[in-house]
């Protein structure tokens, strides 16, 4: 069911400044930028090999990432795991007693289908299941 690491999500205070820093210091160019209203974020992806670094800015303080930034400051936010089927993976995790944030799949950026798994069941790491657009 797990087919790869789709992306590593990093919460940033200033998205444009962070993009510029990654471009300048790592010599990589952004491949995608998108506002995801349903998640209250704007994200920029840098493809690296077959995965991506995802910089995430909050659309406002009263969003999940806005609250994360206020509480913990910028830094690693979540791990995006690529799966072939989010719905069946959610079902398997539910059966295993893993706490879920999303009880059912929803739309993510780039036409993906996603669901978040609670960090308490994943060693303290917020995990996002990602199924590629078909
Ligand atoms: Co993500």
Short mmCIF file of C-alpha atoms and ligand atoms in Angstrom, two decimals:
data_model
loop_
_atom_site.label_atom_id
_atom_site.label_comp_id
_atom_site.label_asym_id
_atom_site.label_seq_id
_atom_site.Cartn_x
_atom_site.Cartn_y
_atom_site.Cartn_z
CA UNK A 1 0.00 0.00 0.00
CA UNK A 2 2.90 2.39 0.72
CA UNK A 3 4.68 3.23 -2.54
CA UNK A 4 6.96 6.12 -1.64
CA UNK A 5 7.58 9.37 0.19
CA UNK A 6 5.55 11.95 -1.70
CA UNK A 7 6.79 15.03 0.12
CA UNK A 8 8.16 16.48 3.31
CA UNK A 9 6.08 19.43 4.53
CA UNK A 10 7.84 22.38 6.16
CA UNK A 11 5.85 25.19 7.77
CA UNK A 12 7.24 28.65 7.08
CA UNK A 13 6.32 32.15 8.27
CA UNK A 14 7.06 33.93 4.99
CA UNK A 15 6.52 31.74 1.92
CA UNK A 16 8.21 34.03 -0.62
CA UNK A 17 11.26 34.50 1.58
CA UNK A 18 11.50 30.76 2.20
CA UNK A 19 11.20 29.95 -1.53
CA UNK A 20 13.97 32.43 -2.28
CA UNK A 21 16.16 30.93 0.44
CA UNK A 22 15.71 27.39 -0.91
CA UNK A 23 16.38 28.54 -4.47
CA UNK A 24 19.51 30.42 -3.49
CA UNK A 25 21.03 28.04 -0.99
CA UNK A 26 20.12 24.68 -2.55
CA UNK A 27 20.03 25.70 -6.20
CA UNK A 28 16.59 24.18 -6.74
CA UNK A 29 13.62 25.71 -8.56
CA UNK A 30 9.99 25.51 -7.47
CA UNK A 31 7.88 23.21 -9.64
CA UNK A 32 4.42 24.01 -8.32
CA UNK A 33 2.61 26.68 -6.30
CA UNK A 34 -0.99 26.42 -5.14
CA UNK A 35 -3.43 27.93 -2.68
CA UNK A 36 -5.36 25.13 -0.95
CA UNK A 37 -8.31 26.93 0.66
CA UNK A 38 -9.68 23.73 2.24
CA UNK A 39 -6.45 23.40 4.26
CA UNK A 40 -5.87 27.12 4.82
CA UNK A 41 -2.44 27.00 3.19
CA UNK A 42 -0.43 28.14 0.23
CA UNK A 43 2.23 25.63 -0.76
CA UNK A 44 5.27 25.55 -3.00
CA UNK A 45 6.83 22.30 -4.13
CA UNK A 46 10.46 21.66 -5.07
CA UNK A 47 10.84 18.31 -6.78
CA UNK A 48 13.92 16.44 -5.57
CA UNK A 49 14.47 13.07 -7.24
CA UNK A 50 11.12 11.25 -6.95
CA UNK A 51 9.90 13.22 -3.93
CA UNK A 52 9.36 16.87 -3.05
CA UNK A 53 10.11 19.45 -0.42
CA UNK A 54 6.84 21.25 0.29
CA UNK A 55 7.02 24.71 1.85
CA UNK A 56 3.74 25.62 3.52
CA UNK A 57 2.57 29.09 4.46
CA UNK A 58 -0.62 29.69 6.45
CA UNK A 59 -3.45 31.72 4.87
CA UNK A 60 -4.19 33.19 8.31
CA UNK A 61 -3.53 32.75 12.03
CA UNK A 62 -6.77 30.81 12.56
CA UNK A 63 -5.80 27.85 10.36
CA UNK A 64 -4.10 24.58 11.38
CA UNK A 65 -0.72 25.72 10.06
CA UNK A 66 -1.22 29.24 11.49
CA UNK A 67 -1.79 27.71 14.91
CA UNK A 68 1.18 25.37 14.45
CA UNK A 69 3.44 28.34 13.64
CA UNK A 70 2.18 30.32 16.64
CA UNK A 71 2.75 27.38 18.98
CA UNK A 72 5.92 25.78 17.65
CA UNK A 73 7.41 28.17 15.13
CA UNK A 74 8.56 27.25 11.64
CA UNK A 75 9.94 23.79 10.94
CA UNK A 76 9.07 20.25 9.95
CA UNK A 77 5.30 19.93 9.81
CA UNK A 78 4.31 16.64 8.23
CA UNK A 79 5.42 13.66 6.17
CA UNK A 80 3.49 12.92 2.98
CA UNK A 81 3.40 9.18 2.29
CA UNK A 82 2.38 8.03 -1.19
CA UNK A 83 -0.12 5.18 -1.19
CA UNK A 84 -1.98 3.52 -4.03
CA UNK A 85 -5.37 3.89 -2.34
CA UNK A 86 -6.08 6.35 0.47
CA UNK A 87 -9.50 4.89 1.29
CA UNK A 88 -8.23 1.34 1.84
CA UNK A 89 -5.16 2.60 3.74
CA UNK A 90 -7.44 4.60 6.06
CA UNK A 91 -9.53 1.49 6.61
CA UNK A 92 -6.45 -0.59 7.45
CA UNK A 93 -5.20 2.05 9.90
CA UNK A 94 -8.64 2.34 11.51
CA UNK A 95 -8.77 -1.43 11.93
CA UNK A 96 -5.32 -1.29 13.54
CA UNK A 97 -6.58 1.32 16.02
CA UNK A 98 -4.49 4.20 14.68
CA UNK A 99 -6.15 7.58 15.44
CA UNK A 100 -7.13 9.46 12.29
CA UNK A 101 -7.65 13.17 11.68
CA UNK A 102 -9.59 12.55 8.47
CA UNK A 103 -12.09 9.72 8.66
CA UNK A 104 -12.49 9.75 4.88
CA UNK A 105 -10.36 10.85 1.91
CA UNK A 106 -10.52 14.45 0.68
CA UNK A 107 -9.02 16.56 -2.10
CA UNK A 108 -5.44 17.77 -1.81
CA UNK A 109 -3.26 19.92 -4.03
CA UNK A 110 -2.26 18.85 -7.57
CA UNK A 111 -5.48 16.88 -7.92
CA UNK A 112 -4.39 14.35 -5.32
CA UNK A 113 -6.59 12.54 -2.82
CA UNK A 114 -5.33 12.85 0.75
CA UNK A 115 -6.07 12.13 4.40
CA UNK A 116 -4.23 13.09 7.58
CA UNK A 117 -3.34 10.55 10.28
CA UNK A 118 -2.98 11.75 13.88
CA UNK A 119 0.62 12.05 15.13
CA UNK A 120 -0.14 10.14 18.33
CA UNK A 121 -0.36 6.92 16.35
CA UNK A 122 2.69 7.65 14.18
CA UNK A 123 5.51 8.28 16.65
CA UNK A 124 4.69 11.97 17.01
CA UNK A 125 4.77 12.66 13.26
CA UNK A 126 1.79 14.13 11.45
CA UNK A 127 1.34 11.89 8.40
CA UNK A 128 -0.51 12.77 5.22
CA UNK A 129 -1.53 9.91 2.97
CA UNK A 130 -1.30 10.96 -0.69
CA UNK A 131 -2.83 9.20 -3.67
CA UNK A 132 -1.77 10.58 -7.05
CA UNK A 133 -4.34 11.95 -9.46
CA UNK A 134 -5.40 9.23 -11.83
CO1 LIG B 1 1.36 17.87 2.44
#
